[in-house]
Amino acid sequence: MLTMTETAAEAVKTIVSKVPQASDGGVRIRDAGAETGYELSVAPAPEPQDTVVVTDGAKVFLDESAATALDDRVLDAEMSQDGSVRFALGTQAA
């Protein structure tokens, strides 16, 4: 299952806190296909088939395809001084 670093969890919580209608929600990752990659959006709740990953109170909702593709990955983030966030995927240590 996808895991999150502490930095990614903080980034997710920061992003979600800026969307009042999703205050108890999370970031949803949808597999948009090989050419597009993954789409991230703030969602107030997971879709019925989503896999939910929770780390330090941060929630990530994965659609079925993303959950399968990211099963052995780690979500990390880099937060800039201007408040922008850059997410990256790494491989989980064995």
PDB file of C-alpha atoms in Angstrom:
ATOM      1  CA  MET A   1       0.000   0.000   0.000  1.00  0.00           C
ATOM      2  CA  LEU A   2       1.145   3.560  -0.709  1.00  0.00           C
ATOM      3  CA  THR A   3       2.834   5.241   2.244  1.00  0.00           C
ATOM      4  CA  MET A   4       3.508   8.924   2.928  1.00  0.00           C
ATOM      5  CA  THR A   5       6.515  10.665   4.383  1.00  0.00           C
ATOM      6  CA  GLU A   6       5.959  13.139   7.229  1.00  0.00           C
ATOM      7  CA  THR A   7       6.625  15.968   4.761  1.00  0.00           C
ATOM      8  CA  ALA A   8       3.971  14.662   2.365  1.00  0.00           C
ATOM      9  CA  ALA A   9       1.484  14.308   5.227  1.00  0.00           C
ATOM     10  CA  GLU A  10       2.086  17.928   6.263  1.00  0.00           C
ATOM     11  CA  ALA A  11       1.706  19.077   2.645  1.00  0.00           C
ATOM     12  CA  VAL A  12      -1.581  17.192   2.257  1.00  0.00           C
ATOM     13  CA  LYS A  13      -2.960  18.669   5.488  1.00  0.00           C
ATOM     14  CA  THR A  14      -1.889  22.167   4.409  1.00  0.00           C
ATOM     15  CA  ILE A  15      -3.526  21.833   0.987  1.00  0.00           C
ATOM     16  CA  VAL A  16      -6.765  20.403   2.377  1.00  0.00           C
ATOM     17  CA  SER A  17      -6.985  23.112   5.082  1.00  0.00           C
ATOM     18  CA  LYS A  18      -7.195  25.745   2.331  1.00  0.00           C
ATOM     19  CA  VAL A  19     -10.429  24.261   0.933  1.00  0.00           C
ATOM     20  CA  PRO A  20     -13.252  24.959   3.444  1.00  0.00           C
ATOM     21  CA  GLN A  21     -15.754  22.515   1.900  1.00  0.00           C
ATOM     22  CA  ALA A  22     -13.193  19.695   2.240  1.00  0.00           C
ATOM     23  CA  SER A  23     -12.018  20.410   5.788  1.00  0.00           C
ATOM     24  CA  ASP A  24     -12.354  16.736   6.776  1.00  0.00           C
ATOM     25  CA  GLY A  25     -11.344  15.447   3.341  1.00  0.00           C
ATOM     26  CA  GLY A  26      -8.073  14.651   1.658  1.00  0.00           C
ATOM     27  CA  VAL A  27      -6.132  14.634  -1.565  1.00  0.00           C
ATOM     28  CA  ARG A  28      -7.486  12.248  -4.206  1.00  0.00           C
ATOM     29  CA  ILE A  29      -5.082  10.632  -6.654  1.00  0.00           C
ATOM     30  CA  ARG A  30      -6.593   9.372  -9.879  1.00  0.00           C
ATOM     31  CA  ASP A  31      -4.717   7.412 -12.522  1.00  0.00           C
ATOM     32  CA  ALA A  32      -5.358   9.471 -15.656  1.00  0.00           C
ATOM     33  CA  GLY A  33      -3.546   7.079 -18.005  1.00  0.00           C
ATOM     34  CA  ALA A  34      -0.031   6.436 -19.255  1.00  0.00           C
ATOM     35  CA  GLU A  35       0.293   9.659 -21.225  1.00  0.00           C
ATOM     36  CA  THR A  36      -1.146  11.981 -18.578  1.00  0.00           C
ATOM     37  CA  GLY A  37       0.020  10.363 -15.336  1.00  0.00           C
ATOM     38  CA  TYR A  38      -1.783  11.049 -12.074  1.00  0.00           C
ATOM     39  CA  GLU A  39      -4.299  13.758 -11.283  1.00  0.00           C
ATOM     40  CA  LEU A  40      -4.398  15.184  -7.782  1.00  0.00           C
ATOM     41  CA  SER A  41      -7.410  17.035  -6.427  1.00  0.00           C
ATOM     42  CA  VAL A  42      -8.825  17.968  -3.045  1.00  0.00           C
ATOM     43  CA  ALA A  43     -11.892  15.899  -2.207  1.00  0.00           C
ATOM     44  CA  PRO A  44     -14.292  16.192   0.739  1.00  0.00           C
ATOM     45  CA  ALA A  45     -14.555  12.383   0.972  1.00  0.00           C
ATOM     46  CA  PRO A  46     -13.326   9.280  -0.847  1.00  0.00           C
ATOM     47  CA  GLU A  47     -15.277   7.757  -3.711  1.00  0.00           C
ATOM     48  CA  PRO A  48     -16.909   4.397  -2.816  1.00  0.00           C
ATOM     49  CA  GLN A  49     -14.155   2.301  -4.474  1.00  0.00           C
ATOM     50  CA  ASP A  50     -11.199   4.409  -3.256  1.00  0.00           C
ATOM     51  CA  THR A  51      -8.431   3.099  -1.036  1.00  0.00           C
ATOM     52  CA  VAL A  52      -7.816   5.475   1.872  1.00  0.00           C
ATOM     53  CA  VAL A  53      -4.289   6.059   3.190  1.00  0.00           C
ATOM     54  CA  VAL A  54      -3.985   7.995   6.460  1.00  0.00           C
ATOM     55  CA  THR A  55      -0.681   9.253   7.899  1.00  0.00           C
ATOM     56  CA  ASP A  56      -0.533  11.649  10.864  1.00  0.00           C
ATOM     57  CA  GLY A  57      -4.114  12.736  10.139  1.00  0.00           C
ATOM     58  CA  ALA A  58      -3.459  13.417   6.439  1.00  0.00           C
ATOM     59  CA  LYS A  59      -5.755  11.522   4.076  1.00  0.00           C
ATOM     60  CA  VAL A  60      -5.030  10.395   0.539  1.00  0.00           C
ATOM     61  CA  PHE A  61      -7.759   8.734  -1.513  1.00  0.00           C
ATOM     62  CA  LEU A  62      -6.576   6.464  -4.343  1.00  0.00           C
ATOM     63  CA  ASP A  63      -8.823   5.365  -7.185  1.00  0.00           C
ATOM     64  CA  GLU A  64      -8.673   1.638  -7.966  1.00  0.00           C
ATOM     65  CA  SER A  65      -6.103   1.978 -10.720  1.00  0.00           C
ATOM     66  CA  ALA A  66      -3.852   4.309  -8.727  1.00  0.00           C
ATOM     67  CA  ALA A  67      -4.055   2.042  -5.662  1.00  0.00           C
ATOM     68  CA  THR A  68      -2.752  -0.869  -7.740  1.00  0.00           C
ATOM     69  CA  ALA A  69      -0.062   1.136  -9.534  1.00  0.00           C
ATOM     70  CA  LEU A  70       1.205   2.842  -6.372  1.00  0.00           C
ATOM     71  CA  ASP A  71       1.061  -0.203  -4.098  1.00  0.00           C
ATOM     72  CA  ASP A  72       4.819  -0.242  -3.395  1.00  0.00           C
ATOM     73  CA  ARG A  73       5.470   3.506  -3.585  1.00  0.00           C
ATOM     74  CA  VAL A  74       6.154   6.319  -1.129  1.00  0.00           C
ATOM     75  CA  LEU A  75       4.589   9.754  -1.575  1.00  0.00           C
ATOM     76  CA  ASP A  76       6.991  12.547  -0.661  1.00  0.00           C
ATOM     77  CA  ALA A  77       6.672  16.312  -0.962  1.00  0.00           C
ATOM     78  CA  GLU A  78       8.776  19.423  -1.137  1.00  0.00           C
ATOM     79  CA  MET A  79       7.218  22.616   0.185  1.00  0.00           C
ATOM     80  CA  SER A  80       8.537  25.945  -1.101  1.00  0.00           C
ATOM     81  CA  GLN A  81       8.719  29.208   0.826  1.00  0.00           C
ATOM     82  CA  ASP A  82       5.951  30.617  -1.398  1.00  0.00           C
ATOM     83  CA  GLY A  83       3.585  27.830  -0.292  1.00  0.00           C
ATOM     84  CA  SER A  84       3.760  25.755  -3.456  1.00  0.00           C
ATOM     85  CA  VAL A  85       4.069  21.998  -3.128  1.00  0.00           C
ATOM     86  CA  ARG A  86       5.824  19.518  -5.371  1.00  0.00           C
ATOM     87  CA  PHE A  87       4.965  15.839  -4.870  1.00  0.00           C
ATOM     88  CA  ALA A  88       7.241  12.964  -5.834  1.00  0.00           C
ATOM     89  CA  LEU A  89       6.922   9.188  -5.815  1.00  0.00           C
ATOM     90  CA  GLY A  90       9.676   6.925  -4.571  1.00  0.00           C
ATOM     91  CA  THR A  91      10.037   3.197  -4.051  1.00  0.00           C
ATOM     92  CA  GLN A  92       9.441   1.721  -0.606  1.00  0.00           C
ATOM     93  CA  ALA A  93      12.462   0.171   1.077  1.00  0.00           C
ATOM     94  CA  ALA A  94      12.309  -3.604   1.170  1.00  0.00           C
TER      95      ALA A  94
END
